[in-house]
Every structure is written in C-alpha cells, then in structure tokens.
Amino acid sequence: MSREDYEIVIGLEVHSELSTKTKIFCSCPTEFGGKPNTHCCPVCMAMPGTLPVLNEKVVEYAIKAGLATNCKIADVSKNDRKNYFYPDLPKAYQISQYDMPLCEHGYVEIEVNGEKKKIGLTRIHIEEDAGKLNHDDYGRGSLVDLNRAGVPLIEIVSEPDLRSTEEVDLYLKKLKSILEYIEVSDCKMQEGSFRADVNVSVRKKGQKEFGTRIEMKNMSSFKSILRAIDYEAERQIEVIEDGGKINQETLRWDEVSGKTFSMRNKEDAQDYRYFPEPDLVAIRISEEMKENIRKSLPEMPEKRRERYVKEFNLPEYDAKVLTSEKALSDMFEKANNICKNPKTVSNMIMTDIIGYLNAEEIEAKEIPFTAQQLGNLVVLIDKGTISSSIAKKVLQEMFENPREPQKIIEEKGWIQISDEGAIKEVVLKILEANPQSIADFKAGKDRALGFLVGQAMKETKGKANPQMLNKMFLEELKK
Ligand code: ADP
Ligand code: ZN
Ligand code: MG
C-alpha cells in the first residue's frame, strides 16, 4: 500500500489570547512584553489567601466568539481546576473549564476547491494563560516571568474533521479572520497570542474507526504546523506499513531538523484531577445577555464580500481577497472613502501591498502607513499628478519610511510631467535620436511607437504623462 491509500485525520485545539485590557481573575494589564514580573499582583502570582474574581469581559468575548462560529451558548457554565505541576504555573493548577464550557457544537465553514465544508467545533472554553520560562543562555537555570500568567485565553477545540494540510490552512486562516473581525483577539502569531495543539492520525481509506493520534503542543506558525502534519502523516504511514503500531503520545516538532521527537506519554483527563473551582461561583448567561452580544456582532467576511460586489462593482475574486483579512478590508474601505476609486485601491492592495507583505513576511495589521495615506495616493494618480508606475515607487517608500504620499513625491521630485511644452521637448529629442524607429513606424510597424514611448519614459525617469507622450508621438510621426 502507498500513501494514497491512507487518509489523514487532524483535530486542532486553538488557543487565542483575548484582547481584554485586564487579566481574567485580577486587574493586572494583559499587555504583551514589559519588564519581567511587572504586570503581576498577588492574585496572578498565586500568593496564598488571594481570591480570583472573574472578568466579565472575558465571558462576553468568549460568547461573541461562540456566536460568530455558530455555537450553542450555555445557560449555566462553570470554571474547573486543571491540576499539573510546572514552574510557569505557580498555583500548580490552571483555572479552565471541564464539563460545562461556555460554548459547544459550533462550526466554521471553509471552501475547499470551490466546495463548502463545515468543520465542527466541539467547544470553546475560557481559561488562564501560564507564565513564561526564560532559559538562561549559559546553562545556569531558568527564570520565571509571570507577566503572561492570568492573561485570558479561549480554547477552540475542533472535531477531527480536517483531512489535509490544505484544509488545516484554510480552517486556521478562517478562524483567525473571524476572531479579528469580532475584535476579541489580535491573533499576533509572533507574540504567541494565536497558537494551536495539533492532533494527527492516519487510517486506511474506507476504514471507519480513527487511528491512534499523536499531539504536538503549542505551535505558533502556520508554516511549522503544515510541515509538522506532513511529516507526521508520512511517519505514521511508514510505521503502520512496517507492521508497527502508533503510540498515543505528545511529540515535539523540531523546526530545524524537520522531525518530531517523543516528549511524554499522553496524559488523560484523569491525570489532571479536574474538579470544580471552589473560589468562583457558576456563570449564568441570560437570554438577554446572549441577545445583546449577538446584536453587537459586526458585519462578517461573507456579508462584506457580497456587499463589495454589489456596492463597489468589484469582481468576486477581489472581494474575496480583500475580505479575507479584516485589516485589509478596513484599509480598503477607508482608502476608498477618500478617493472613491474602488478598483484602483483594490488593485494596489491585491498586487503591491499583498506582494510586499508576502515578500517581507509581515501581517496586514502591521502595515505601517494609514488607509488615509493610501487613499491620498490614489487621489494623486487620479488627478494625474503621478503616473501609476511612480505610484508603485511611492508605495514602496510608504512601507519603508511612512509619510504622506504628497510629501514623498515632492521630496523625490516624482511629480508627473504633464506640461505640453516639456513633453514636446522630450518627444522631439527621442525622435531625433531614433530615426530607425520613425522609418519602422512609417513602414507600418506599430511596435515602434511603444519603443519610442518607452525611451521617453526612461529619459524622464518615469515621470512623463504616458497618455500625453503617446498622443504627441503620434502627431509628430504623422507629420
Ligand atoms: P485532549 O487533548 O485534552 O485529550 P480531546 O480528547 O478533546 O482532548 O481531543 C483533542 C483534539 O484531538 C480534538 O481537536 C479532536 O478533534 C482531536 N482528535 C481526537 N481524536 C483524533 C484522532 N483520532 N485523530 C486526529 N485528531 C483527533
Ligand atoms: Zn494580577
Ligand atoms: Mg489536547
């Protein structure tokens, strides 16, 4: 048998930090970074005798995520203690949710090769993040930083519905985009605020039961997640083909070698000795609260996509790309409000801006210039102040050293030459230097005109108005 005879099964547990101002059980800031152990208080440092108080915003944000992913919201929910020992967890238990999560039975829809597929969500629950260990470079030990301890998380557990790395990629992008749209998490992967535990198994095609799964914890880059799944599927198929068995265990993915390594045997729920958190009361969610949160949901990507086609006359493809990320979509709308030229803004975002983001591997929300500046740039093209080829250079400049496009073109002397006299001067100069092209044109070779315009653009460093050049060359050539 070969790889084609097997099916890969993947289930993800995504952890996403909520962007509340304060932590889940105390009023410390959730802000990323800071000097170690400065965003802490006796509660999140687990001093004896302190008591947690649940942040209501955390409940609201989690319900919002649940509603945006078609979950059923509980009427009554509670917190539980998940017990384990690790130096970044000073209480030696994490307050999480076990058997009564806030949200259950949802789904996220993805589009695989033009077909819609629903990926089931088992549950979404709230929990606290742990601190961080900083390992000393000289091997003298590890230092504990509790700034992150108590930062609120939602854990979004998917059903084992994913069947390929392509589906995983689409699912993660969709989920991230939903959380960004509803503004409950900033999903900054480099800061670890959107990360996943990845469960992978394989089975022979047609087989009913799932195979034994392995789990890889805390993965925070799309690239590694996809690579790790590919590697694991290959490895598991090989083990089975050789007559071996898969061990249910937790593996560590090593990015450098591109392999997984055994970490520990998988712990069962009973190993965590879950029990209800005695220091917190049950959470009751009224119909009114659910309704109010439902009403507060913003326009979601699908709706925006339809509206872009109708309202702005954009092609379906543009609408899909623009709305795939909230940051891009917001930028498009704000820029268009200024210049009222949706197709040009869309083109700039889809080719120049996304091209730059991909090349530099940065995210849309990290674009350094404002939507207003982009809108102003398009206004400059529409007024004929700059050509579209110069606009590309201005955009590059806006990425590298963000400032008003008007200022950039003044500083660089990039203003388009639209003065008739100046254009004529260039045209005559180019014609004089290229008698062969004149002869070619008169012999019916239309391409010669393109060459001459190109020469004139070169001469003016791309600043001459191309329409005017074209017109004037034709006039001169026909004399
Ligand atoms: P835990 O990791 O705490 O034991 P669960 O039993 O709820 O939690 O399962 C966690 C994840 O494992 C879920 O996302 C689920 O979809 C996935 N999963 C379960 N069984 C399989 C399997 N056979 N292959 C791949 N993923 C699986
Ligand atoms: Zn605190
Ligand atoms: Mg797990």
Coordinates of N, CA, C and O in Angstrom, one line a residue, residues 190-302:
Q190 N 3.4 35.9 16.1 CA 4.8 36.0 16.6 C 4.8 36.2 18.1 O 5.8 35.9 18.8
E191 N 3.7 36.8 18.7 CA 3.7 37.0 20.1 C 3.0 35.9 20.8 O 2.7 35.9 22.0
G192 N 2.7 34.8 20.1 CA 2.1 33.6 20.6 C 0.6 33.8 21.1 O 0.1 33.0 21.8
S193 N 0.0 34.9 20.6 CA -1.4 35.1 21.0 C -2.4 34.3 20.2 O -3.6 34.3 20.4
F194 N -1.9 33.5 19.2 CA -2.8 32.6 18.5 C -1.9 31.3 18.2 O -1.0 31.4 17.4
R195 N -2.2 30.2 18.9 CA -1.4 29.1 18.8 C -2.2 27.8 18.9 O -3.3 27.9 19.3
A196 N -1.7 26.7 18.5 CA -2.5 25.5 18.4 C -1.8 24.2 18.8 O -0.6 24.1 18.7
D197 N -2.6 23.4 19.5 CA -2.2 22.0 19.7 C -2.7 21.2 18.5 O -3.9 21.3 18.2
V198 N -1.8 20.4 17.9 CA -2.2 19.7 16.6 C -2.3 18.2 16.9 O -1.3 17.6 17.3
N199 N -3.4 17.6 16.6 CA -3.6 16.2 16.8 C -3.7 15.5 15.4 O -4.5 16.0 14.5
V200 N -2.9 14.5 15.2 CA -2.8 13.9 13.8 C -2.9 12.4 14.0 O -2.2 11.8 14.8
S201 N -3.7 11.8 13.1 CA -3.7 10.3 13.0 C -3.9 10.0 11.5 O -4.2 10.8 10.7
V202 N -3.7 8.7 11.2 CA -3.9 8.3 9.8 C -4.8 7.0 9.9 O -4.8 6.3 10.9
R203 N -5.5 6.7 8.8 CA -6.2 5.5 8.7 C -6.3 5.1 7.2 O -6.2 5.9 6.3
K204 N -6.5 3.8 7.0 CA -6.7 3.3 5.6 C -8.0 3.9 5.1 O -9.0 4.0 5.8
K205 N -8.0 4.3 3.8 CA -9.2 4.8 3.2 C -10.3 3.8 3.3 O -10.1 2.6 3.1
G206 N -11.5 4.3 3.7 CA -12.6 3.3 3.8 C -12.8 2.8 5.2 O -13.9 2.3 5.6
Q207 N -11.7 2.9 6.0 CA -11.8 2.4 7.4 C -12.7 3.3 8.2 O -12.6 4.5 8.1
K208 N -13.5 2.7 9.1 CA -14.5 3.5 9.9 C -13.9 4.2 11.1 O -14.0 5.4 11.4
E209 N -13.1 3.4 11.9 CA -12.6 3.9 13.1 C -11.4 4.8 12.8 O -10.7 4.6 11.8
F210 N -11.2 5.8 13.7 CA -10.0 6.6 13.6 C -8.8 5.8 14.1 O -8.9 4.9 14.9
G211 N -7.6 6.2 13.5 CA -6.4 5.7 14.0 C -6.0 6.3 15.3 O -6.6 7.3 15.8
T212 N -4.9 5.8 15.9 CA -4.4 6.4 17.2 C -3.7 7.8 16.8 O -3.0 7.9 15.9
R213 N -4.0 8.8 17.7 CA -3.5 10.1 17.3 C -2.3 10.4 18.2 O -2.1 9.9 19.3
I214 N -1.4 11.3 17.6 CA -0.4 11.9 18.4 C -0.7 13.4 18.5 O -1.6 13.9 17.8
E215 N -0.1 14.1 19.5 CA -0.4 15.5 19.7 C 0.9 16.3 19.7 O 1.9 15.9 20.3
M216 N 0.9 17.5 19.0 CA 2.0 18.4 19.1 C 1.5 19.7 19.7 O 0.6 20.3 19.2
K217 N 2.1 20.1 20.8 CA 1.6 21.2 21.6 C 2.2 22.6 21.2 O 3.3 22.6 20.7
N218 N 1.3 23.6 21.4 CA 1.8 25.0 21.3 C 2.6 25.4 20.1 O 3.7 25.9 20.1
M219 N 2.0 25.1 18.9 CA 2.6 25.5 17.7 C 2.1 26.9 17.2 O 0.9 27.1 17.2
S220 N 3.0 27.8 16.9 CA 2.5 29.2 16.7 C 3.0 29.7 15.3 O 3.1 30.9 15.1
S221 N 3.2 28.8 14.3 CA 3.4 29.4 13.0 C 2.7 28.4 12.0 O 2.8 27.2 12.1
F222 N 2.0 29.0 11.0 CA 1.2 28.2 10.0 C 2.2 27.3 9.3 O 1.9 26.1 9.1
K223 N 3.4 27.8 9.0 CA 4.3 27.0 8.2 C 4.7 25.8 9.0 O 4.7 24.7 8.4
S224 N 5.1 25.9 10.3 CA 5.5 24.7 11.0 C 4.4 23.8 11.2 O 4.6 22.6 11.2
I225 N 3.2 24.3 11.4 CA 2.0 23.4 11.6 C 1.8 22.5 10.4 O 1.7 21.3 10.5
L226 N 1.9 23.1 9.2 CA 1.7 22.3 8.0 C 2.8 21.4 7.7 O 2.6 20.2 7.4
R227 N 4.0 21.8 7.9 CA 5.2 20.9 7.8 C 5.1 19.7 8.7 O 5.4 18.6 8.4
A228 N 4.8 20.1 10.0 CA 4.7 19.0 11.0 C 3.7 18.0 10.7 O 3.9 16.8 10.9
I229 N 2.5 18.4 10.2 CA 1.5 17.4 9.8 C 1.9 16.5 8.7 O 1.8 15.3 8.7
D230 N 2.5 17.1 7.7 CA 3.1 16.4 6.6 C 4.0 15.3 7.0 O 4.0 14.1 6.7
Y231 N 5.0 15.7 7.9 CA 6.0 14.8 8.4 C 5.3 13.7 9.2 O 5.7 12.5 9.0
E232 N 4.4 14.0 10.1 CA 3.8 13.0 10.9 C 3.0 12.0 10.1 O 3.0 10.8 10.4
A233 N 2.3 12.5 9.2 CA 1.4 11.6 8.4 C 2.3 10.6 7.7 O 2.1 9.3 7.7
E234 N 3.4 11.0 7.1 CA 4.4 10.1 6.4 C 4.9 9.1 7.4 O 5.0 7.9 7.2
R235 N 5.3 9.6 8.6 CA 6.0 8.8 9.6 C 5.0 7.7 10.0 O 5.3 6.5 10.1
Q236 N 3.7 8.1 10.3 CA 2.7 7.1 10.8 C 2.4 6.1 9.8 O 2.3 4.9 10.1
I237 N 2.3 6.5 8.5 CA 2.0 5.5 7.5 C 3.1 4.5 7.4 O 2.9 3.3 7.3
E238 N 4.4 5.0 7.5 CA 5.5 4.1 7.4 C 5.5 3.1 8.5 O 5.7 1.9 8.3
V239 N 5.2 3.6 9.8 CA 5.2 2.7 10.9 C 4.1 1.6 10.7 O 4.4 0.4 10.9
I240 N 2.9 2.0 10.2 CA 1.9 1.0 10.0 C 2.2 0.1 8.9 O 2.0 -1.2 9.0
E241 N 2.8 0.6 7.8 CA 3.1 -0.3 6.7 C 4.2 -1.3 7.1 O 4.2 -2.4 6.6
D242 N 5.0 -0.9 8.1 CA 6.1 -1.9 8.5 C 5.5 -2.8 9.6 O 6.3 -3.5 10.3
G243 N 4.2 -2.8 9.8 CA 3.6 -3.7 10.7 C 3.6 -3.2 12.2 O 3.3 -3.9 13.1
G244 N 4.0 -1.9 12.4 CA 4.1 -1.4 13.7 C 2.8 -0.7 14.2 O 1.8 -0.8 13.5
K245 N 2.8 -0.2 15.4 CA 1.6 0.5 15.9 C 2.0 1.9 16.4 O 3.1 2.2 16.8
I246 N 1.0 2.8 16.3 CA 1.2 4.2 16.7 C 1.0 4.3 18.2 O 0.0 3.8 18.7
N247 N 1.9 5.0 18.9 CA 1.8 5.2 20.3 C 1.0 6.5 20.5 O 1.4 7.5 20.0
Q248 N 0.0 6.5 21.4 CA -0.6 7.8 21.7 C 0.3 8.6 22.6 O 0.5 8.2 23.8
E249 N 0.9 9.7 22.1 CA 1.8 10.4 22.9 C 1.9 11.9 22.5 O 1.3 12.2 21.4
T250 N 2.6 12.6 23.3 CA 2.8 14.0 22.9 C 4.2 14.1 22.3 O 5.2 13.7 22.8
L251 N 4.2 14.7 21.1 CA 5.5 14.9 20.4 C 5.9 16.3 20.3 O 5.1 17.2 20.4
R252 N 7.2 16.5 20.1 CA 7.7 17.9 20.0 C 8.2 18.0 18.5 O 8.9 17.2 18.0
W253 N 7.7 19.1 17.9 CA 8.2 19.3 16.5 C 9.4 20.2 16.5 O 9.5 21.2 17.2
D254 N 10.5 19.7 15.8 CA 11.7 20.5 15.8 C 11.8 21.1 14.4 O 12.0 20.4 13.4
E255 N 11.8 22.4 14.4 CA 11.8 23.2 13.1 C 13.1 23.0 12.3 O 13.0 22.9 11.1
V256 N 14.2 22.9 13.0 CA 15.5 22.8 12.3 C 15.7 21.5 11.6 O 16.0 21.5 10.4
S257 N 15.4 20.4 12.3 CA 15.6 19.1 11.6 C 14.4 18.7 10.8 O 14.5 17.8 10.0
G258 N 13.2 19.4 11.1 CA 12.0 19.0 10.3 C 11.5 17.6 10.7 O 10.9 16.9 10.0
K259 N 11.7 17.3 12.0 CA 11.2 16.0 12.5 C 10.5 16.2 13.9 O 10.6 17.2 14.5
T260 N 9.8 15.1 14.3 CA 9.1 15.2 15.6 C 9.9 14.2 16.5 O 10.5 13.3 16.1
F261 N 9.8 14.6 17.8 CA 10.5 13.8 18.8 C 9.6 13.5 20.0 O 8.7 14.4 20.3
S262 N 9.7 12.4 20.6 CA 8.9 12.0 21.7 C 9.1 12.9 22.9 O 10.3 13.2 23.3
M263 N 8.0 13.3 23.6 CA 8.2 14.2 24.8 C 7.7 13.4 26.0 O 8.4 13.3 27.0
R264 N 6.5 12.9 25.9 CA 6.0 12.2 27.1 C 4.8 11.4 26.6 O 4.2 11.8 25.6
N265 N 4.4 10.4 27.4 CA 3.1 9.7 27.1 C 2.0 10.7 27.3 O 2.0 11.6 28.1
K266 N 0.9 10.5 26.5 CA -0.2 11.4 26.6 C -0.9 11.2 27.9 O -1.1 10.1 28.4
E267 N -1.2 12.4 28.6 CA -1.9 12.3 29.8 C -3.4 12.3 29.5 O -3.9 12.8 28.6
D268 N -4.1 11.5 30.4 CA -5.6 11.5 30.2 C -6.2 12.6 31.1 O -5.5 13.1 32.0
A269 N -7.5 12.8 30.9 CA -8.2 13.8 31.8 C -8.0 13.5 33.2 O -7.8 14.4 34.1
Q270 N -8.0 12.2 33.5 CA -7.9 11.8 35.0 C -6.6 12.2 35.6 O -6.5 12.5 36.8
D271 N -5.6 12.3 34.8 CA -4.3 12.7 35.3 C -4.3 14.1 35.8 O -3.5 14.6 36.6
Y272 N -5.2 14.9 35.3 CA -5.3 16.3 35.6 C -6.2 16.6 36.9 O -6.2 17.7 37.4
R273 N -6.8 15.5 37.3 CA -7.7 15.6 38.5 C -8.5 16.9 38.5 O -8.5 17.7 39.4
Y274 N -9.3 17.0 37.4 CA -10.2 18.2 37.3 C -11.2 18.2 38.4 O -11.7 17.1 38.8
F275 N -11.4 19.3 39.0 CA -12.6 19.5 39.9 C -13.0 20.9 39.9 O -12.3 21.8 39.5
P276 N -14.3 21.1 40.3 CA -14.9 22.5 40.2 C -14.1 23.5 41.0 O -13.6 23.2 42.1
E277 N -13.8 24.7 40.5 CA -13.1 25.7 41.2 C -13.9 26.2 42.3 O -15.0 26.9 42.1
P278 N -13.5 26.0 43.5 CA -14.3 26.4 44.7 C -14.3 27.9 45.0 O -15.2 28.3 45.7
D279 N -13.4 28.6 44.4 CA -13.3 30.0 44.7 C -14.1 30.9 43.7 O -14.1 32.1 43.8
L280 N -14.8 30.3 42.8 CA -15.6 31.0 41.8 C -17.0 30.5 41.8 O -17.2 29.3 41.9
V281 N -18.0 31.4 41.6 CA -19.4 30.9 41.5 C -19.7 30.5 40.0 O -18.9 30.9 39.1
A282 N -20.8 29.9 39.8 CA -21.2 29.5 38.5 C -21.5 30.7 37.7 O -21.8 31.8 38.2
I283 N -21.3 30.6 36.3 CA -21.6 31.7 35.4 C -23.0 31.4 34.8 O -23.2 30.4 34.2
R284 N -23.9 32.4 35.0 CA -25.2 32.3 34.5 C -25.3 33.3 33.3 O -25.0 34.4 33.4
I285 N -25.8 32.8 32.1 CA -25.8 33.6 31.0 C -27.3 33.8 30.6 O -28.0 32.8 30.2
S286 N -27.8 35.0 30.8 CA -29.3 35.2 30.5 C -29.5 35.3 29.0 O -28.6 35.6 28.2
E287 N -30.7 35.1 28.5 CA -31.1 35.2 27.1 C -30.8 36.6 26.7 O -30.4 36.9 25.6
E288 N -31.0 37.6 27.6 CA -30.9 39.0 27.3 C -29.4 39.3 26.9 O -29.1 39.9 25.9
M289 N -28.5 38.7 27.8 CA -27.1 38.9 27.5 C -26.7 38.3 26.2 O -26.0 38.9 25.4
K290 N -27.2 37.1 25.9 CA -26.8 36.4 24.6 C -27.3 37.3 23.4 O -26.6 37.5 22.5
E291 N -28.5 37.8 23.6 CA -29.1 38.6 22.5 C -28.3 39.9 22.3 O -28.1 40.3 21.2
N292 N -28.0 40.6 23.4 CA -27.2 41.8 23.3 C -25.9 41.6 22.6 O -25.4 42.4 21.8
I293 N -25.2 40.4 22.9 CA -23.9 40.2 22.3 C -24.1 39.8 20.8 O -23.4 40.3 20.0
R294 N -25.2 39.1 20.5 CA -25.5 38.8 19.1 C -25.7 40.1 18.3 O -25.2 40.2 17.2
K295 N -26.4 41.0 18.9 CA -26.6 42.3 18.2 C -25.3 43.1 18.0 O -25.3 43.9 17.1
S296 N -24.4 42.8 18.9 CA -23.1 43.6 18.8 C -22.1 43.0 17.7 O -21.1 43.6 17.5
L297 N -22.5 41.9 17.2 CA -21.6 41.3 16.2 C -21.5 42.2 14.9 O -22.5 42.7 14.4
P298 N -20.3 42.4 14.4 CA -20.1 43.3 13.3 C -20.5 42.5 12.0 O -20.7 41.3 12.0
E299 N -20.4 43.2 10.9 CA -20.6 42.6 9.6 C -19.4 41.6 9.4 O -18.3 41.9 9.5
M300 N -19.8 40.3 9.1 CA -18.8 39.3 8.9 C -18.3 39.2 7.5 O -18.9 39.7 6.6
P301 N -17.1 38.5 7.3 CA -16.5 38.5 5.9 C -17.4 38.1 4.8 O -17.4 38.8 3.7
E302 N -18.3 37.1 4.9 CA -19.2 36.7 3.8 C -20.1 37.9 3.4 O -20.2 38.1 2.2

